[in-house]
Amino acid sequence: MITTSKGSRNLTWQQDLSYYNIQNITALGQNETLFQGVWPTTVSSPYYHHPQDEATSTFSKEHLLSFYQAYGISPDYTAVNSTLYALLDSSQSGLGQRALMDLLYPTTTITTTTTNNTNNNTTGGDDGNALPSFATRQNGTSFYLWNNTYYEDAGAIDPARGSTGATEQWFRAAALRPASTAPRAYGRHARAVDGYEPVLVEDVVSSSGGEGEMPVVPAASLVVGGGANVLSGFEGTGSPGTCGGGGASG
Amino acid sequence: MTVTSAGINYDRLSLLYFGDIEVWRSTTAMPVRTGIYYTYSKDVTAYMPLLRTQQKVIMQLDNIYDSVFTGNFNVTIAALYYDDAASYQYSQGSAGHRTGTINPPDAILPISSRSSAQNQTSVFSLPDDNATVALTFPRNVERAVVTVLASGSGGEEFWYTDVPAPYLDTFGADVTFARGHGPWREVQVLVDGRLAGVAWPEPVVFTGGISTGLWVPVVGMDALDLPAVDVDVSPWLGALCDGAPHEFALRVVGYDAAAPAGLGTVAQNWYVSGQVFLWLDEGGNQTTGTVSDCLHSAPSRACVRRVLTYFFFADWLGHAVGARGPGLPAGPDADNLCQRQQQLAPDLPLREPLQTVARRRDYDLQGLA
């Protein structure tokens, strides 16, 4: 309970965080498949316009990182390049806004951004019905050549001739304009061919009320890896478990 | 911020400070022989108290520039001011509150090493430094938010691929990603020695990370503008507005099964700095308050409460295992993770845990009332 010249008010700060990680590492660390997810949620009090207001504002995010990398070390740098093969899928999505932004950009009316950790928005896609919101996803593949003799043990930097790859990104954000009930949305879809001479082959920007069609951010997918690093290849028996129920606080 | 570079070099970390307050943390794209160019715009409206007065601008971008590393970085930073009087209103509404759609803070206090007088950035490097400062709040603060910038560099750049200590000996000494602190980190904000809030960093893949070939020309998410995290310390104002100095501390911990509560140190070079954004009660000269008992109050009470549930999986021999062990609190978080796993990877079986960690903490702040 905080008391100022405007009266007394309960202020809230709560956090719930979840984390999930699985790694499959082989060849003394040269090959790895990793999937990691972080789900932070904060509940705070928005900047009030009326005393005794106990509304709360929730900001929830999902961040997923999934990749597979496999190094091929050349026994003779003078003859054959070393290689690095990588697959990546990464995404972020969010509903609501950070506490600092909530105070910096208060709306003219008290809003409560309601989120639910079990909602379907945590798929890397976005929910156009909840504001503000954003979603972005990157998906890439790369076969990269490198050779220490190019630059005296400088390491695997500067794409070497023969490297190939492609990286694609989707982005969408929507928010309520100040002093308006009309949401605004911004989207972008870019796709590039990677390599010694990278090329941006697609870059489409769109906005609500403007040109272009708003992109749909596709849901994230799991990079399952390859060979001994495949995440789905387990030793022994095991069957998909079932998800239980129950209540929780915090 | 506009950057150009041509040649060969690694991706580099940059820190931009106004005095002792960090405004922007970024990493560079890696240059190529034919040259790169990029520009990025960042909304710094929250720093308006600084932008309205003269500031010492300090930018640190450490680089190696020699016959091998030939890519130098040319950096230009410009501040764009927008005259948006319609949105920026200090006028008081009928209820005596601000009614503007842009509501900047009145003051910003640094949680940093305060090194601008030596023309240096004021960043702490953990775990070597002691990231603790004493701050005295104005007596009439009505809202306060701590923001923290924290990122791992050097041996901690790939903290999210680290492995727990028991598996460290599996890898050879040349494997740099394995430090024995696990693939999880927590950034902590403490007020007077009590935990006020935490952040679990989300992995930011710099342009040399995973594979350099992925990041030309599209860079990893947040690589050009590393995200800050917030801890709203407004529930603490009843204690913080007493006119006395209060201790604000930043910590970074990793997972250590052998340590108390599973929290251990990190390897090196976690660069952290923070600041407190203050909004003042213009009509009052003293903020007072009490803190409810978090353990027994309804969730809407003023309190800090943290419930953590996380699962750790690790396998180093080519066999992946999953963990969702017994003894973990059931509920939406655990169920949601289970459901998400099945959404993303239905072939992944749920097996007995290799290691599981579940923690729950409720913080009683009555001691500060």
Coordinates of C-alpha atoms in Angstrom, one line a residue:
Chain A
M1 CA 0.0 0.0 0.0
I2 CA 1.6 3.3 -1.1
T3 CA 0.2 6.7 -0.1
T4 CA 0.9 9.8 -2.1
S5 CA -0.9 13.1 -2.5
K6 CA -3.4 11.3 -4.7
G7 CA -4.4 8.8 -2.1
S8 CA -3.6 5.2 -1.2
R9 CA -3.2 2.4 -3.6
N10 CA -2.0 -1.1 -3.7
L11 CA 0.9 -1.6 -6.2
T12 CA 1.7 -5.0 -7.5
W13 CA 4.8 -6.7 -8.9
Q14 CA 4.7 -10.4 -9.6
Q15 CA 6.8 -12.6 -11.7
D16 CA 6.3 -16.1 -13.1
L17 CA 9.1 -17.7 -15.1
S18 CA 9.4 -21.0 -16.9
Y19 CA 12.3 -22.5 -18.6
Y20 CA 12.9 -25.7 -20.7
N21 CA 16.1 -26.9 -22.2
I22 CA 17.3 -30.0 -23.9
Q23 CA 20.7 -30.6 -25.4
N24 CA 22.2 -33.4 -27.4
I25 CA 26.0 -33.1 -27.6
T26 CA 28.3 -35.5 -29.4
A27 CA 31.8 -35.6 -30.8
L28 CA 33.3 -33.9 -27.7
G29 CA 31.2 -30.9 -28.3
Q30 CA 31.7 -30.4 -32.0
N31 CA 28.1 -31.4 -32.8
E32 CA 25.1 -30.2 -30.9
T33 CA 21.4 -30.0 -31.1
L34 CA 19.7 -27.7 -28.6
F35 CA 16.2 -26.5 -27.8
Q36 CA 15.6 -23.9 -25.2
G37 CA 12.5 -22.1 -24.2
V38 CA 12.0 -19.2 -21.7
W39 CA 8.5 -18.0 -20.7
P40 CA 8.6 -14.9 -18.4
T41 CA 5.5 -13.2 -17.2
T42 CA 5.3 -10.1 -15.1
V43 CA 2.3 -8.5 -13.5
S44 CA 2.6 -4.8 -12.5
S45 CA 0.4 -1.9 -11.8
P46 CA -0.2 0.5 -14.7
Y47 CA 0.1 4.3 -14.2
Y48 CA -3.1 5.3 -12.6
H49 CA -5.5 8.0 -13.5
H50 CA -7.8 7.5 -10.6
P51 CA -7.0 6.8 -6.9
Q52 CA -7.8 3.4 -5.5
D53 CA -7.3 1.9 -8.9
E54 CA -5.9 -1.6 -8.5
A55 CA -5.9 -2.7 -12.1
T56 CA -2.9 -4.8 -13.1
S57 CA -1.1 -5.1 -16.4
T58 CA 0.4 -8.4 -17.5
F59 CA 3.4 -8.8 -19.9
S60 CA 4.1 -12.3 -21.1
K61 CA 6.7 -13.5 -23.5
E62 CA 7.9 -16.6 -25.2
H63 CA 11.4 -17.1 -26.5
L64 CA 12.4 -20.3 -28.3
L65 CA 15.8 -21.2 -29.7
S66 CA 16.4 -24.4 -31.6
F67 CA 19.5 -25.2 -33.5
Y68 CA 21.8 -27.9 -34.8
Q69 CA 25.4 -27.4 -35.6
A70 CA 28.0 -29.9 -36.8
Y71 CA 31.6 -29.1 -37.3
G72 CA 33.9 -30.9 -39.7
I73 CA 37.5 -30.2 -38.9
S74 CA 39.9 -30.6 -41.7
P75 CA 43.0 -32.6 -41.0
D76 CA 45.0 -30.5 -43.5
Y77 CA 44.1 -26.9 -43.7
T78 CA 46.2 -26.4 -46.8
A79 CA 44.3 -29.0 -48.7
V80 CA 40.7 -29.0 -47.6
N81 CA 38.5 -26.4 -45.8
S82 CA 36.8 -27.1 -42.5
T83 CA 33.1 -27.0 -42.5
L84 CA 30.2 -26.0 -40.3
Y85 CA 26.6 -27.0 -41.0
A86 CA 23.9 -25.3 -39.0
L87 CA 20.1 -25.3 -38.8
L88 CA 18.3 -22.7 -36.7
D89 CA 14.8 -21.8 -35.8
S90 CA 14.2 -19.1 -33.3
S91 CA 11.1 -17.1 -32.3
Q92 CA 9.8 -14.6 -29.9
S93 CA 6.3 -13.4 -29.1
G94 CA 4.8 -11.2 -26.5
L95 CA 1.5 -9.8 -25.2
G96 CA 1.5 -6.6 -23.3
Q97 CA 4.5 -4.4 -22.6
R98 CA 7.3 -4.0 -20.2
A99 CA 6.7 -2.2 -16.9
L100 CA 8.8 0.7 -18.0
M101 CA 7.0 1.1 -21.3
D102 CA 3.7 0.7 -19.5
L103 CA 4.5 3.8 -17.4
L104 CA 6.1 5.7 -20.3
Y105 CA 3.2 5.2 -22.7
P106 CA 0.1 5.0 -20.5
T107 CA -3.2 4.9 -22.3
T108 CA -5.9 7.5 -21.5
T109 CA -8.0 4.8 -19.9
I110 CA -6.9 2.1 -17.6
T111 CA -6.4 -1.1 -19.6
T112 CA -5.7 -4.5 -18.3
T113 CA -3.8 -6.7 -20.7
T114 CA -5.0 -10.1 -19.9
T115 CA -2.8 -13.0 -20.8
N116 CA -2.8 -16.6 -20.1
N117 CA 0.3 -18.8 -20.1
T118 CA -1.8 -21.6 -21.5
N119 CA -3.1 -19.6 -24.4
N120 CA -2.4 -20.5 -28.0
N121 CA -0.4 -17.3 -28.5
T122 CA 2.7 -19.0 -27.3
T123 CA 3.3 -20.7 -30.6
G124 CA 5.6 -18.1 -32.1
G125 CA 2.6 -16.8 -34.0
D126 CA 0.6 -13.8 -32.9
D127 CA -2.9 -13.1 -31.7
G128 CA -4.3 -10.1 -33.4
N129 CA -6.9 -9.7 -30.7
A130 CA -4.6 -8.9 -27.8
L131 CA -2.7 -5.6 -27.7
P132 CA 0.0 -4.7 -27.7
S133 CA 1.5 -7.8 -29.2
F134 CA 4.4 -8.9 -31.3
A135 CA 5.8 -12.0 -32.9
T136 CA 8.8 -12.8 -34.9
R137 CA 10.5 -15.9 -36.1
Q138 CA 13.8 -16.7 -37.8
N139 CA 14.6 -19.8 -39.7
G140 CA 18.0 -20.4 -41.3
T141 CA 20.3 -23.0 -42.9
S142 CA 24.0 -22.6 -43.5
F143 CA 26.8 -24.6 -44.9
Y144 CA 29.9 -22.6 -44.1
L145 CA 33.5 -23.2 -45.1
W146 CA 36.4 -21.9 -43.1
N147 CA 40.1 -22.3 -43.0
N148 CA 42.5 -20.9 -40.5
T149 CA 45.2 -20.4 -43.1
Y150 CA 43.2 -17.6 -44.7
Y151 CA 44.0 -15.3 -41.9
E152 CA 46.5 -16.7 -39.5
D153 CA 44.3 -18.4 -36.9
A154 CA 41.8 -15.7 -36.9
G155 CA 39.1 -18.3 -36.8
A156 CA 35.9 -18.9 -38.7
I157 CA 35.1 -15.4 -39.8
D158 CA 34.2 -13.9 -43.2
P159 CA 32.2 -16.2 -45.3
A160 CA 34.5 -18.2 -47.6
R161 CA 33.8 -18.8 -51.2
G162 CA 31.6 -21.9 -51.5
S163 CA 29.5 -21.2 -48.4
T164 CA 25.8 -21.4 -48.9
G165 CA 22.7 -20.8 -46.9
A166 CA 19.5 -19.0 -46.5
T167 CA 17.8 -17.1 -43.6
E168 CA 14.3 -16.0 -43.4
Q169 CA 12.5 -13.8 -40.9
W170 CA 8.9 -12.8 -40.2
F171 CA 7.9 -10.0 -38.0
R172 CA 4.6 -8.5 -36.9
A173 CA 3.7 -6.0 -34.2
A174 CA 0.4 -4.4 -33.2
A175 CA -0.5 -1.7 -30.7
L176 CA -3.2 0.7 -29.8
R177 CA -2.4 4.2 -31.0
P178 CA -2.5 6.8 -28.2
A179 CA -5.9 8.4 -27.8
S180 CA -7.4 6.1 -30.3
T181 CA -9.3 2.8 -30.4
A182 CA -7.9 1.9 -33.8
P183 CA -5.0 -0.6 -33.6
R184 CA -2.0 -0.2 -35.8
A185 CA 0.0 -3.1 -37.1
Y186 CA 3.4 -3.4 -38.8
G187 CA 4.8 -6.4 -40.5
R188 CA 7.8 -7.4 -42.4
H189 CA 9.0 -10.5 -44.2
A190 CA 12.6 -10.8 -45.3
R191 CA 14.5 -13.6 -46.9
A192 CA 18.2 -13.7 -47.8
V193 CA 20.6 -16.0 -49.5
D194 CA 23.7 -16.2 -47.4
G195 CA 27.3 -16.8 -48.5
Y196 CA 30.3 -14.9 -49.8
E197 CA 28.0 -12.6 -51.7
P198 CA 24.8 -12.5 -49.7
V199 CA 21.7 -11.3 -51.4
L200 CA 18.4 -10.1 -49.9
V201 CA 15.9 -11.7 -52.2
E202 CA 12.8 -10.6 -50.5
D203 CA 11.9 -7.8 -48.2
V204 CA 8.3 -6.8 -47.9
V205 CA 7.1 -4.2 -45.3
S206 CA 3.4 -3.9 -44.6
S207 CA 1.3 -1.9 -42.3
S208 CA -2.4 -1.7 -41.5
G209 CA -4.1 0.8 -43.7
G210 CA -1.0 0.9 -45.9
E211 CA 0.5 -1.2 -48.6
G212 CA 1.1 -4.8 -48.5
E213 CA -0.6 -7.7 -46.8
M214 CA 0.2 -8.2 -43.1
P215 CA 2.4 -11.3 -42.8
V216 CA 1.4 -14.2 -40.6
V217 CA 4.3 -15.2 -38.4
P218 CA 4.4 -19.0 -38.7
A219 CA 4.7 -21.1 -35.6
A220 CA 8.1 -22.1 -34.5
S221 CA 9.3 -25.6 -35.3
L222 CA 11.8 -27.8 -33.6
V223 CA 15.2 -28.4 -35.2
V224 CA 15.5 -32.1 -34.6
G225 CA 19.2 -32.3 -35.7
G226 CA 20.8 -35.0 -37.6
G227 CA 22.7 -38.3 -37.2
A228 CA 23.6 -39.0 -33.6
N229 CA 22.2 -35.6 -32.6
V230 CA 18.6 -36.2 -33.5
L231 CA 16.5 -35.2 -30.6
S232 CA 13.8 -37.7 -31.3
G233 CA 16.1 -40.7 -31.4
F234 CA 16.3 -42.0 -27.8
E235 CA 17.8 -45.0 -26.4
G236 CA 15.6 -47.3 -24.5
T237 CA 11.9 -47.3 -24.1
G238 CA 9.9 -44.3 -23.5
S239 CA 6.5 -43.2 -24.4
P240 CA 5.0 -39.8 -24.6
G241 CA 3.8 -38.8 -21.2
T242 CA 0.6 -37.1 -20.4
C243 CA 0.2 -33.7 -19.0
G244 CA -1.3 -33.5 -15.6
G245 CA -3.6 -31.0 -14.1
G246 CA -3.7 -29.0 -10.8
G247 CA -3.5 -25.5 -9.5
A248 CA -0.6 -23.3 -9.0
S249 CA 0.2 -20.0 -7.3
G250 CA 3.0 -17.6 -8.3
Chain B
M1 CA 23.2 4.3 -35.1
T2 CA 24.8 3.8 -38.5
V3 CA 27.8 1.5 -38.9
T4 CA 30.0 0.7 -41.8
S5 CA 32.9 -1.7 -42.0
A6 CA 35.0 -3.5 -44.7
G7 CA 37.5 -6.3 -44.1
I8 CA 37.7 -9.2 -41.7
N9 CA 36.8 -9.0 -38.0
Y10 CA 34.7 -10.6 -35.3
D11 CA 31.4 -9.3 -34.1
R12 CA 32.0 -6.7 -31.3
L13 CA 30.1 -5.5 -28.3
S14 CA 29.3 -1.8 -28.0
L15 CA 28.1 0.1 -24.9
L16 CA 26.7 3.7 -25.1
Y17 CA 26.5 5.7 -22.0
F18 CA 25.1 9.2 -21.1
G19 CA 27.3 9.9 -18.1
D20 CA 27.0 7.0 -15.8
I21 CA 23.7 5.7 -17.3
E22 CA 23.7 3.1 -20.1
V23 CA 21.4 3.9 -22.9
W24 CA 22.1 1.4 -25.6
R25 CA 23.9 -2.0 -25.7
S26 CA 24.5 -3.4 -29.1
T27 CA 26.7 -5.8 -31.1
T28 CA 28.1 -5.2 -34.5
A29 CA 27.5 -7.2 -37.6
M30 CA 30.6 -9.0 -38.9
P31 CA 32.2 -7.2 -41.8
V32 CA 33.0 -8.9 -45.1
R33 CA 35.7 -8.0 -47.5
T34 CA 33.3 -6.1 -49.8
G35 CA 32.0 -4.1 -46.9
I36 CA 28.8 -3.8 -44.9
Y37 CA 26.4 -1.0 -43.9
Y38 CA 23.5 -0.9 -41.5
T39 CA 21.5 1.5 -39.5
Y40 CA 19.2 1.0 -36.5
S41 CA 16.8 3.3 -34.8
K42 CA 16.0 3.0 -31.1
D43 CA 13.3 4.7 -29.1
V44 CA 15.0 6.4 -26.1
T45 CA 12.1 8.5 -25.0
A46 CA 12.4 7.0 -21.5
Y47 CA 15.7 8.8 -21.1
M48 CA 14.1 12.2 -21.6
P49 CA 15.5 13.6 -18.3
L50 CA 19.0 13.0 -19.8
L51 CA 18.1 14.2 -23.3
R52 CA 17.0 17.6 -22.0
T53 CA 20.4 18.4 -20.4
Q54 CA 24.0 18.3 -21.5
Q55 CA 25.5 14.9 -21.2
K56 CA 28.9 13.3 -21.5
V57 CA 28.5 10.7 -24.3
I58 CA 30.7 7.7 -23.8
M59 CA 30.8 4.8 -26.3
Q60 CA 32.9 1.7 -25.9
L61 CA 33.5 -0.6 -28.8
D62 CA 36.6 -2.7 -28.2
N63 CA 38.1 -4.1 -31.4
I64 CA 41.3 -5.6 -32.8
Y65 CA 42.6 -3.8 -35.9
D66 CA 45.8 -5.0 -37.5
S67 CA 47.1 -6.8 -40.5
V68 CA 44.8 -9.8 -39.9
F69 CA 41.7 -8.1 -38.5
T70 CA 41.3 -5.5 -41.1
G71 CA 37.7 -4.5 -40.4
N72 CA 37.4 -1.2 -38.6
F73 CA 34.0 0.1 -37.5
N74 CA 32.9 3.6 -38.5
V75 CA 30.0 4.5 -36.2
T76 CA 27.7 7.5 -36.4
I77 CA 25.1 8.1 -33.8
A78 CA 22.4 10.8 -34.2
A79 CA 19.7 11.9 -31.8
L80 CA 16.4 12.7 -33.4
Y81 CA 14.0 14.9 -31.4
Y82 CA 10.3 14.9 -32.4
D83 CA 8.1 17.9 -31.5
D84 CA 5.0 16.0 -30.4
A85 CA 3.4 18.4 -28.0
A86 CA 0.0 16.9 -28.5
S87 CA 1.2 13.6 -26.9
Y88 CA 3.5 15.1 -24.3
Q89 CA 1.4 16.6 -21.7
Y90 CA 2.2 17.4 -18.1
S91 CA -1.3 18.8 -17.5
Q92 CA -3.1 17.4 -14.5
G93 CA -6.5 15.8 -15.2
S94 CA -9.6 16.1 -13.1
A95 CA -8.3 13.4 -10.7
G96 CA -4.9 15.2 -10.4
H97 CA -3.0 12.8 -12.6
R98 CA -1.0 13.2 -15.7
T99 CA -3.1 12.7 -18.8
G100 CA -0.5 12.8 -21.5
T101 CA 0.0 9.8 -23.7
I102 CA 3.7 10.1 -23.2
N103 CA 4.7 10.1 -19.6
P104 CA 8.5 10.3 -19.2
P105 CA 10.1 9.8 -15.8
D106 CA 11.3 12.8 -13.8
A107 CA 14.7 11.4 -12.9
I108 CA 17.0 8.5 -13.6
L109 CA 19.5 7.2 -11.0
P110 CA 22.4 4.9 -12.1
I111 CA 23.2 1.5 -10.8
S112 CA 26.6 1.4 -12.3
S113 CA 30.3 1.9 -11.5
R114 CA 30.0 5.7 -12.0
S115 CA 33.1 5.9 -14.0
S116 CA 32.2 8.7 -16.4
A117 CA 34.4 11.1 -14.6
Q118 CA 37.3 9.0 -15.8
N119 CA 35.8 9.0 -19.3
Q120 CA 35.0 5.4 -19.1
T121 CA 31.8 3.4 -19.4
S122 CA 30.3 2.5 -16.1
V123 CA 29.6 -1.2 -16.7
F124 CA 30.2 -3.8 -14.0
S125 CA 31.8 -7.1 -15.0
L126 CA 30.5 -10.1 -13.0
P127 CA 31.4 -12.1 -11.1
D128 CA 34.6 -10.2 -10.6
D129 CA 33.1 -6.8 -9.7
N130 CA 30.7 -6.0 -6.9
A131 CA 27.7 -4.5 -8.6
T132 CA 26.3 -2.6 -5.6
V133 CA 25.5 1.1 -5.2
A134 CA 23.8 3.2 -2.6
L135 CA 20.9 5.4 -3.9
T136 CA 18.9 8.0 -2.0
F137 CA 15.5 8.5 -3.5
P138 CA 13.6 11.8 -3.4
R139 CA 10.9 11.6 -0.7
N140 CA 8.0 12.0 -3.1
V141 CA 8.5 9.2 -5.6
E142 CA 5.3 7.7 -6.7
R143 CA 6.6 5.1 -9.2
A144 CA 10.0 3.5 -9.7
V145 CA 11.3 1.0 -12.1
V146 CA 14.7 -0.6 -12.3
T147 CA 15.9 -1.6 -15.7
V148 CA 19.0 -3.8 -16.2
L149 CA 21.2 -4.5 -19.2
A150 CA 23.0 -7.8 -18.8
S151 CA 24.9 -9.9 -21.4
G152 CA 27.5 -12.5 -21.4
S153 CA 30.7 -12.1 -23.3
G154 CA 33.9 -14.1 -23.8
G155 CA 33.5 -17.5 -22.2
E156 CA 29.9 -16.6 -21.3
E157 CA 28.8 -15.5 -24.8
F158 CA 27.3 -18.9 -25.4
W159 CA 26.1 -19.5 -21.8
Y160 CA 22.9 -21.1 -23.2
T161 CA 25.0 -24.0 -24.5
D162 CA 26.9 -24.5 -21.3
V163 CA 26.6 -27.8 -19.4
P164 CA 26.2 -28.6 -15.7
A165 CA 29.3 -29.3 -13.7
P166 CA 28.9 -33.1 -13.4
Y167 CA 29.3 -33.4 -17.2
L168 CA 32.3 -31.1 -17.6
D169 CA 34.9 -33.8 -17.7
T170 CA 33.2 -35.4 -20.6
F171 CA 34.6 -32.7 -22.9
G172 CA 38.2 -31.9 -23.7
A173 CA 39.9 -28.9 -22.3
D174 CA 39.7 -27.2 -25.7
V175 CA 35.9 -27.0 -25.6
T176 CA 35.2 -23.4 -24.8
F177 CA 31.4 -23.6 -24.5
A178 CA 31.4 -26.0 -21.5
R179 CA 32.1 -24.1 -18.3
G180 CA 30.1 -26.2 -15.9
H181 CA 27.5 -23.6 -14.9
G182 CA 24.6 -25.1 -16.9
P183 CA 22.6 -23.5 -19.8
W184 CA 20.5 -21.2 -17.5
R185 CA 21.2 -17.8 -16.1
E186 CA 19.4 -15.5 -13.7
V187 CA 19.9 -11.8 -13.3
Q188 CA 18.9 -10.6 -9.9
V189 CA 18.0 -7.2 -8.6
L190 CA 18.4 -6.8 -4.8
V191 CA 17.2 -3.9 -2.7
D192 CA 18.9 -3.7 0.8
G193 CA 20.0 -7.3 0.4
R194 CA 16.5 -8.6 -0.4
L195 CA 15.5 -10.0 -3.8
A196 CA 13.3 -7.5 -5.6
G197 CA 13.0 -9.2 -8.9
V198 CA 14.8 -11.4 -11.4
A199 CA 15.2 -11.9 -15.2
W200 CA 16.0 -15.1 -17.0
P201 CA 18.0 -13.9 -20.0
E202 CA 16.8 -15.0 -23.4
P203 CA 19.6 -16.2 -25.7
V204 CA 20.8 -13.5 -28.1
V205 CA 22.8 -15.0 -30.9
F206 CA 25.4 -12.5 -32.1
T207 CA 26.4 -12.3 -35.7
G208 CA 29.3 -14.7 -35.1
G209 CA 27.1 -17.2 -33.2
I210 CA 26.0 -20.7 -34.1
S211 CA 27.2 -20.1 -37.7
T212 CA 28.4 -16.9 -39.2
G213 CA 26.9 -17.9 -42.4
L214 CA 23.4 -17.5 -41.0
W215 CA 23.7 -13.8 -40.3
V216 CA 24.6 -12.1 -43.5
P217 CA 22.6 -9.9 -44.1
V218 CA 19.8 -10.9 -41.6
V219 CA 21.1 -10.6 -38.0
G220 CA 20.0 -12.5 -35.0
M221 CA 17.0 -11.2 -33.0
D222 CA 18.0 -8.4 -30.6
A223 CA 21.6 -8.5 -31.7
L224 CA 21.7 -4.8 -32.6
D225 CA 19.7 -3.7 -29.5
L226 CA 20.2 -6.0 -26.6
P227 CA 17.0 -6.1 -24.5
A228 CA 16.8 -4.6 -21.0
V229 CA 14.7 -6.2 -18.3
D230 CA 12.5 -4.4 -15.8
V231 CA 11.8 -4.8 -12.1
D232 CA 9.1 -2.5 -10.7
V233 CA 10.2 -1.5 -7.2
S234 CA 7.2 0.8 -6.6
P235 CA 5.9 -1.6 -3.9
W236 CA 9.0 -0.8 -2.0
L237 CA 8.6 3.0 -2.0
G238 CA 7.2 3.1 1.5
A239 CA 10.7 2.2 2.7
L240 CA 12.8 3.8 -0.1
C241 CA 11.4 7.3 0.3
D242 CA 12.7 7.7 3.9
G243 CA 15.5 10.0 2.8
A244 CA 18.2 7.5 3.7
P245 CA 20.5 5.7 1.2
H246 CA 19.4 2.2 0.1
E247 CA 21.5 -0.5 -1.4
F248 CA 20.8 -1.6 -4.9
A249 CA 22.7 -4.7 -6.2
L250 CA 22.9 -6.7 -9.4
R251 CA 23.9 -10.3 -9.6
V252 CA 24.1 -13.0 -12.2
V253 CA 23.9 -16.7 -11.2
G254 CA 23.9 -20.0 -13.0
Y255 CA 22.8 -23.5 -12.1
D256 CA 24.9 -25.4 -9.7
A257 CA 23.4 -28.6 -8.2
A258 CA 25.9 -28.6 -5.4
A259 CA 25.2 -25.0 -4.3
P260 CA 22.5 -23.8 -1.9
A261 CA 19.2 -23.6 -3.7
G262 CA 21.0 -24.7 -6.9
L263 CA 22.4 -21.2 -7.5
G264 CA 26.1 -20.8 -8.4
T265 CA 28.4 -18.4 -10.0
V266 CA 29.1 -17.8 -13.7
A267 CA 32.3 -18.0 -15.6
Q268 CA 33.3 -14.5 -16.6
N269 CA 32.4 -11.2 -18.3
W270 CA 28.7 -10.8 -17.5
Y271 CA 28.5 -7.1 -18.2
V272 CA 25.7 -5.5 -16.2
S273 CA 24.5 -2.1 -15.4
G274 CA 21.1 -0.7 -14.4
Q275 CA 19.2 2.4 -13.7
V276 CA 16.2 3.4 -11.7
F277 CA 13.5 5.5 -13.5
L278 CA 11.6 7.7 -11.0
W279 CA 8.2 9.4 -11.4
L280 CA 7.6 12.0 -8.7
D281 CA 4.4 12.9 -7.0
E282 CA 4.1 16.6 -8.0
G283 CA 1.4 17.3 -5.4
G284 CA 3.1 15.7 -2.5
N285 CA 6.4 15.9 -0.6
Q286 CA 6.4 12.5 1.2
T287 CA 5.5 9.1 0.0
T288 CA 4.6 6.6 2.7
G289 CA 3.6 3.0 2.6
T290 CA 3.7 -0.5 4.1
V291 CA 4.3 -3.8 2.5
S292 CA 1.9 -6.7 2.8
D293 CA 2.8 -10.1 3.9
C294 CA 3.3 -11.8 0.6
L295 CA 3.0 -15.3 2.0
H296 CA -0.5 -14.9 3.2
S297 CA -2.0 -12.1 1.1
A298 CA -4.1 -12.2 -2.0
P299 CA -2.1 -11.8 -5.2
S300 CA -3.2 -8.3 -5.7
R301 CA -1.4 -7.1 -2.6
A302 CA 1.8 -5.1 -2.9
C303 CA 4.4 -7.8 -2.8
V304 CA 7.1 -9.5 -4.7
R305 CA 6.5 -13.1 -5.3
R306 CA 8.4 -15.5 -7.6
V307 CA 7.5 -19.0 -8.5
L308 CA 10.0 -20.7 -10.6
T309 CA 9.7 -24.0 -12.3
Y310 CA 12.2 -25.2 -14.7
F311 CA 13.4 -28.4 -16.1
F312 CA 16.8 -29.2 -17.1
F313 CA 17.9 -31.9 -19.6
A314 CA 21.3 -32.8 -20.6
D315 CA 22.9 -35.5 -22.4
W316 CA 26.4 -35.7 -23.8
L317 CA 26.7 -39.2 -25.2
G318 CA 24.3 -38.9 -28.1
H319 CA 21.3 -40.0 -26.0
A320 CA 18.8 -37.3 -25.3
V321 CA 16.7 -37.6 -22.2
G322 CA 13.8 -35.6 -20.9
A323 CA 13.0 -34.5 -17.4
R324 CA 9.8 -33.9 -15.8
G325 CA 10.4 -35.4 -12.5
P326 CA 8.4 -36.1 -9.4
G327 CA 8.1 -33.6 -6.7
L328 CA 7.7 -30.7 -9.1
P329 CA 4.7 -28.5 -8.4
A330 CA 1.9 -29.2 -10.7
G331 CA -0.1 -26.4 -12.3
P332 CA -0.4 -24.3 -15.3
D333 CA 3.3 -23.7 -15.7
A334 CA 4.3 -27.4 -15.6
D335 CA 1.3 -28.4 -17.7
N336 CA 2.0 -25.7 -20.2
L337 CA 5.5 -26.7 -20.6
C338 CA 4.4 -30.3 -21.1
Q339 CA 1.8 -29.3 -23.6
R340 CA 4.3 -27.0 -25.4
Q341 CA 6.8 -29.8 -25.7
Q342 CA 4.2 -32.0 -27.2
Q343 CA 3.2 -29.3 -29.6
L344 CA 6.7 -28.8 -30.8
A345 CA 8.1 -32.3 -30.6
P346 CA 5.5 -34.9 -30.2
D347 CA 8.1 -37.6 -30.7
L348 CA 10.0 -36.6 -27.6
P349 CA 9.1 -39.0 -24.8
L350 CA 8.8 -37.8 -21.3
R351 CA 11.1 -39.9 -19.2
E352 CA 12.6 -40.1 -15.8
P353 CA 14.7 -37.1 -15.0
L354 CA 18.4 -36.9 -15.4
Q355 CA 18.3 -33.7 -13.4
T356 CA 15.3 -31.7 -12.4
V357 CA 15.2 -28.5 -10.5
A358 CA 12.1 -26.8 -9.2
R359 CA 12.2 -23.8 -7.0
R360 CA 9.6 -21.7 -5.4
R361 CA 10.2 -18.5 -3.4
D362 CA 7.8 -16.2 -1.7
Y363 CA 9.4 -13.1 -0.4
D364 CA 8.1 -11.4 2.8
L365 CA 8.9 -7.7 2.6
Q366 CA 7.4 -6.8 6.0
G367 CA 10.9 -6.1 7.2
L368 CA 11.1 -3.0 5.1
A369 CA 7.8 -1.5 6.2

